[in-house]
Coordinates of C-alpha atoms in Angstrom, one line a residue:
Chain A
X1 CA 0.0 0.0 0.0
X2 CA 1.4 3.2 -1.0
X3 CA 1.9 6.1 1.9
X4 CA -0.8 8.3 0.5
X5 CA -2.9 5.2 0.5
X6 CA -2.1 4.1 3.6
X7 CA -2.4 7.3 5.6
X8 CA -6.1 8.0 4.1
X9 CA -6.7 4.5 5.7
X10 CA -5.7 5.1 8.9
X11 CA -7.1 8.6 9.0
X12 CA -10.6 7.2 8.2
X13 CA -9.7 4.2 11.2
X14 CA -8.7 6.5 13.7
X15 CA -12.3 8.6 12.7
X16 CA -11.9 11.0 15.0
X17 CA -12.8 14.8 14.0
X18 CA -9.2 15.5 15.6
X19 CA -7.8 13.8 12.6
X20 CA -9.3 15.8 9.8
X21 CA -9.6 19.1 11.6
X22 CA -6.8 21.6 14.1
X23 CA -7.2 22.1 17.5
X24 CA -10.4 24.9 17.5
X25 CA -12.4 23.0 15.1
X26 CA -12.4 19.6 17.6
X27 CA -16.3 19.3 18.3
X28 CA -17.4 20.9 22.0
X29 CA -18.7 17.4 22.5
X30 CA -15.8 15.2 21.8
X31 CA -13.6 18.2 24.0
X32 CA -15.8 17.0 26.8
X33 CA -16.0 13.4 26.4
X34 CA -12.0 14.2 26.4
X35 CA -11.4 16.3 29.3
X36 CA -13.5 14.0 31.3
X37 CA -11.5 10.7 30.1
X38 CA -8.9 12.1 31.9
X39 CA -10.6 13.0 35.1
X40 CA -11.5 9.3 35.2
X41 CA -7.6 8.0 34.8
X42 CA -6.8 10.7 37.5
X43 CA -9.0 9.3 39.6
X44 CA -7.8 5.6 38.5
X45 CA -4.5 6.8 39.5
X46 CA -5.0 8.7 42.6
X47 CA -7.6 6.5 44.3
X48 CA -5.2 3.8 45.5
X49 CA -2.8 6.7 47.0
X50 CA -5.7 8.0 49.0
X51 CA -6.5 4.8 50.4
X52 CA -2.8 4.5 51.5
X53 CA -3.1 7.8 52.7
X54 CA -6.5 6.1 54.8
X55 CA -4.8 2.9 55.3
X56 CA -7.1 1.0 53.4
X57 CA -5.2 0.2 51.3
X58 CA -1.3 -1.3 51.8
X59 CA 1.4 1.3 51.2
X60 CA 3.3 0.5 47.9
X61 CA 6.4 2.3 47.2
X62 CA 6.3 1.3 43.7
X63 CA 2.5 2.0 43.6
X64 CA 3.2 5.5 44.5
X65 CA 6.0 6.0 42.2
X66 CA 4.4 5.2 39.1
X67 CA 1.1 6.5 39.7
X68 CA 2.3 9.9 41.0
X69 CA 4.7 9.9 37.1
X70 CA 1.3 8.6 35.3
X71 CA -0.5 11.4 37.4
X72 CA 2.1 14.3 36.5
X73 CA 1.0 13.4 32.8
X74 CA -2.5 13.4 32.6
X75 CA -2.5 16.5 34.7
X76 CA -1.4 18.4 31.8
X77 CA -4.2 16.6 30.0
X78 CA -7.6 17.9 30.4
X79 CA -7.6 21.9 30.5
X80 CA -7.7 22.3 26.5
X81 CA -11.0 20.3 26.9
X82 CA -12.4 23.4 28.7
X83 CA -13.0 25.3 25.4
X84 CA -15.5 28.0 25.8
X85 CA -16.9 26.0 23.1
X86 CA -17.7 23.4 25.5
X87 CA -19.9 25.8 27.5
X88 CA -23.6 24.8 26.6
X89 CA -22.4 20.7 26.6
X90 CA -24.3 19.0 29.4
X91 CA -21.5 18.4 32.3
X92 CA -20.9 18.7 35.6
X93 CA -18.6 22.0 34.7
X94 CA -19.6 25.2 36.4
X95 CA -19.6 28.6 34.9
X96 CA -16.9 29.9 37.0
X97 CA -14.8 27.6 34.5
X98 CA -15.4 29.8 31.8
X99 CA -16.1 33.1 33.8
X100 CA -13.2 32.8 36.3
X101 CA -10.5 31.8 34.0
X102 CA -7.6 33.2 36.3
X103 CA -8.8 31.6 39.4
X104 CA -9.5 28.1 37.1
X105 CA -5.3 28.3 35.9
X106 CA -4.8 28.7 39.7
X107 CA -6.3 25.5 40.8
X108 CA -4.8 23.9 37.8
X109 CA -1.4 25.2 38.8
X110 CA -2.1 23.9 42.3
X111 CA -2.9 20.4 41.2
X112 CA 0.3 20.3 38.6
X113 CA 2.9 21.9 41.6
X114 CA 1.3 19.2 44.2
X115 CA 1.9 16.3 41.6
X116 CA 5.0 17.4 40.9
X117 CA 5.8 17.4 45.1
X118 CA 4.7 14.1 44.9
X119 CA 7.0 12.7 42.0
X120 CA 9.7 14.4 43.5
X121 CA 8.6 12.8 47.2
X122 CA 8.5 9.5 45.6
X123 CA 12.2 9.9 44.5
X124 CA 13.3 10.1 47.6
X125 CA 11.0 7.1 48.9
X126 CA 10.0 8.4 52.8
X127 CA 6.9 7.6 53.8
X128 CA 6.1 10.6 55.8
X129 CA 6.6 13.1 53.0
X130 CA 5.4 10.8 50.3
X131 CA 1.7 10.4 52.4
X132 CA 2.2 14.5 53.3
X133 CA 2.4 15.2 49.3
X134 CA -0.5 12.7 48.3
X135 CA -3.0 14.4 50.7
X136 CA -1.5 18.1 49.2
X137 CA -2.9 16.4 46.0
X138 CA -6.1 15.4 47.2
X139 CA -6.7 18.9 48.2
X140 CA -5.9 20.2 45.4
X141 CA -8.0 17.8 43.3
X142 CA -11.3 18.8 45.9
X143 CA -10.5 23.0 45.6
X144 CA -11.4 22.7 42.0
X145 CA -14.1 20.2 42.4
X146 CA -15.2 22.6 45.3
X147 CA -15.3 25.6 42.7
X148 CA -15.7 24.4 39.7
X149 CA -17.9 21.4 39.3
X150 CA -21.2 20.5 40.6
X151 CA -21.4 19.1 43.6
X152 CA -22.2 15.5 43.4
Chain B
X1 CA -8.4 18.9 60.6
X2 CA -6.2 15.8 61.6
X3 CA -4.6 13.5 58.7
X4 CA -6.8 10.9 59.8
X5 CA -10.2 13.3 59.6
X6 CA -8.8 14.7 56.7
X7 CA -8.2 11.5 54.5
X8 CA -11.3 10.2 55.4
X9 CA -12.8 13.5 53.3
X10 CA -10.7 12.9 50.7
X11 CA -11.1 9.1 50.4
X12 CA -15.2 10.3 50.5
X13 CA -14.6 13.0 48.1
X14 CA -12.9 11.0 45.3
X15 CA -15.7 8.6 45.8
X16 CA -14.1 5.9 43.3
X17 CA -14.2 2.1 44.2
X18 CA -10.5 2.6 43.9
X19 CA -10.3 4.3 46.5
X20 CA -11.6 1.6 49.2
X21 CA -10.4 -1.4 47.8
X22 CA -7.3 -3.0 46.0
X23 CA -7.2 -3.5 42.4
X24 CA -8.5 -7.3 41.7
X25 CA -12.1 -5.9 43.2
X26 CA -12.6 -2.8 41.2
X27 CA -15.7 -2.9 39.7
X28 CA -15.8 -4.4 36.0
X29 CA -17.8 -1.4 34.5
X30 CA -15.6 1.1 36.4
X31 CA -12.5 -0.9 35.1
X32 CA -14.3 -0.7 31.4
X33 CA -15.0 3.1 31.5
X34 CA -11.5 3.3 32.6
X35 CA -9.8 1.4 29.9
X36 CA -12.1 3.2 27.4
X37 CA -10.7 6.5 28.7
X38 CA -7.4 5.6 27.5
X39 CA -8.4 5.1 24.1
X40 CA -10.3 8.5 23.6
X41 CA -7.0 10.1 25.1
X42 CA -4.9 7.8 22.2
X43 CA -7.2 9.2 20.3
X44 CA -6.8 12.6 21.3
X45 CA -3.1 12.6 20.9
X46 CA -2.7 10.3 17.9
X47 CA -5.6 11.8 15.5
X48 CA -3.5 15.2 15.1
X49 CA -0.3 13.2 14.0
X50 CA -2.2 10.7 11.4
X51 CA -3.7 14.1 9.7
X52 CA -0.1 15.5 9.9
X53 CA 1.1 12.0 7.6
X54 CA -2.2 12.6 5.3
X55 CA -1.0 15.9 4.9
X56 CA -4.7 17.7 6.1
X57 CA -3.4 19.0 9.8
X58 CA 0.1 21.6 9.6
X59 CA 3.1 19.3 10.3
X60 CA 4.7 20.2 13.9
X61 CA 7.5 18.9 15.3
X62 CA 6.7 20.4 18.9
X63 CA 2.7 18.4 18.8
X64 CA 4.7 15.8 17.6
X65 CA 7.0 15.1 20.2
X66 CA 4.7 16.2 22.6
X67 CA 1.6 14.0 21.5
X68 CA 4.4 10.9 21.1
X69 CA 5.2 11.6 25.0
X70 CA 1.6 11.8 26.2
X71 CA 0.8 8.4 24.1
X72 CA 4.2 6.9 25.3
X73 CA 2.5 7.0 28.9
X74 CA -1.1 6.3 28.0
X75 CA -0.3 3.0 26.4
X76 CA 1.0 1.5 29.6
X77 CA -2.5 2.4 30.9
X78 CA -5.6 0.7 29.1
X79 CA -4.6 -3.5 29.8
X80 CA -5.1 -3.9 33.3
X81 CA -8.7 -2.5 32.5
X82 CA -9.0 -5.6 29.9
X83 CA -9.7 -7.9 33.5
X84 CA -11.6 -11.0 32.8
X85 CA -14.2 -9.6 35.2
X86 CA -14.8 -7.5 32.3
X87 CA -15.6 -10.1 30.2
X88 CA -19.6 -9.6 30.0
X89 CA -19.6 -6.1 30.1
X90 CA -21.2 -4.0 27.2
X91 CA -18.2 -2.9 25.4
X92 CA -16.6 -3.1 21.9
X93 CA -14.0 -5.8 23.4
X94 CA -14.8 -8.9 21.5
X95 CA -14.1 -12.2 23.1
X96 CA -10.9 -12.9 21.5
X97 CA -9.3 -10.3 24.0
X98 CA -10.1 -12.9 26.7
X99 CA -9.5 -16.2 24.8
X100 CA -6.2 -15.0 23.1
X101 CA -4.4 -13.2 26.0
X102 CA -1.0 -14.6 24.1
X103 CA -2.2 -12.8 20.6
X104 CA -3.7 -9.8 22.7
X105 CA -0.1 -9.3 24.4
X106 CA 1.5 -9.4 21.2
X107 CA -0.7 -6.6 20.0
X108 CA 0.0 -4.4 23.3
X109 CA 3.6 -4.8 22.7
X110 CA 3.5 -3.6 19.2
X111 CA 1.6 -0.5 20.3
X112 CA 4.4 0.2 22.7
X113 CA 7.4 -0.6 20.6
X114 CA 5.9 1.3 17.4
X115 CA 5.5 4.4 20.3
X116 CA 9.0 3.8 21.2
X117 CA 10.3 4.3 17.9
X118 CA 8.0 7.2 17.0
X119 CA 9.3 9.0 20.5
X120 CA 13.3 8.3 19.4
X121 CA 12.5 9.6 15.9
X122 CA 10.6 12.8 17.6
X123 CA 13.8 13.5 19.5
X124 CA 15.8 13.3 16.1
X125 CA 13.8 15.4 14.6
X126 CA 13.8 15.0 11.3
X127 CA 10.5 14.7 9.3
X128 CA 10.6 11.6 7.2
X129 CA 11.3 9.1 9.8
X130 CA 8.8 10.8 12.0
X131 CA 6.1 10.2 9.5
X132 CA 7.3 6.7 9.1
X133 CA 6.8 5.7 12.6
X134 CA 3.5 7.7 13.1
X135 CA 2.2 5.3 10.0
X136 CA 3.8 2.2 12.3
X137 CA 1.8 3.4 15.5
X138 CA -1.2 3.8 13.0
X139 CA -0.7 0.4 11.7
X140 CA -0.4 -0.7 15.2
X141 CA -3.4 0.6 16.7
X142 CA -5.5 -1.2 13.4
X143 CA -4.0 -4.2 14.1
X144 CA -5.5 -4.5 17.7
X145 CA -8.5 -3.3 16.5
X146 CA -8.9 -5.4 13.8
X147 CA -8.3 -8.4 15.7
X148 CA -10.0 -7.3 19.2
X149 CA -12.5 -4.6 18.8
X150 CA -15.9 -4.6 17.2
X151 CA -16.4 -3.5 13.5
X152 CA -17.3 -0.2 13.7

């Protein structure tokens, strides 16, 4: 199969309106489904910590250590999904997302600087700090659930 | 608040079966939407880079090695969610995931190698190669879905 041939194929497998279109044109709808794919891997990744942090569930160096990298990548993840495109799409988003933009970057920064406490915690492998910096991301993760998203 | 108080909030606010229990008893639809969140992030990262090969989205070298990095991660992500607990929930999985695990491993590892390569060639930097592998991760993400997922 020739390249040209090929990469028509794959465009029309992948099918996603990301693969014929830039950045702005991406749906509202498929932004969303996006941004809140990666809520739900956050919260893949950070639910075991939590229970460590609550004891319910054993501590695990290595755990830690590869969820806290997995977490310092998807954190960067989501906040392109919060398009004011994505406004009128049925979601648990509040509109301070999209009429609070400055305090919204704040809590994202907060989340990304306590992830990145906890990968550098994890390096050095104590217990004490390691459990300090997982509930400094939990916090983090509640202030922008407390501000922006419905409460559940 | 005390640590002890204060995880117990945060174990309540994230809410997620992961956050009580150990992996093996994660619920089979939560372990489903999980793994299903990975793929609309693959997609998310991958769809810019097979319009960049068909020639319909700007080539970027930055989104490229960026996207590469993001997908390097994610693909570690989605197989745990593939649990046999899974097996007879509604999903595109088709049963060969759960009767082939030899075949289905074979597939995961192509994904990852074929990211591998399209990572080094990012860091290289130099176009043609780069186009080259993202047509390998393309042909590795139709191969496990030509072989494990429903027709779409």
């Amino acid at each position: 199969m020739t390249r040209k041939l090929y990469s028509t194929c794959l465009v029309l497998t992948l099918g996603a309106s990301y693969a014929l279109t830039a950045y702005p044109q991406v749906k509202p709808e498929v932004l969303v489904k996006q941004r809140q794919a990666v809520m739900t891997l956050q919260g893949k990744y950070m639910g075991p910590l939590a229970g460590m942090l609550k004891g319910v569930v054993p501590y695990d160096e290595k755990v830690v250590a590869r969820n806290a990298g997995y977490l310092e990548v998807l954190s960067k993840m989501p906040w392109d999904g919060f398009d004011p495109s994505t406004r009128d799409v049925k979601s648990q988003a509040l509109p301070a997302v999209f009429t609070e933009r400055g305090k919204f970057k704040e809590a994202q920064d907060r989340l990304q600087t306590a992830i990145a406490q906890l990968v550098a915690a994890a390096k050095v492998g104590s217990e004490g700090p390691i459990k300090t910096a997982i509930g400094d991301v939990g916090k983090a993760c509640g202030n922008c659930h407390e501000n922006f998203r419905e409460k559940q």
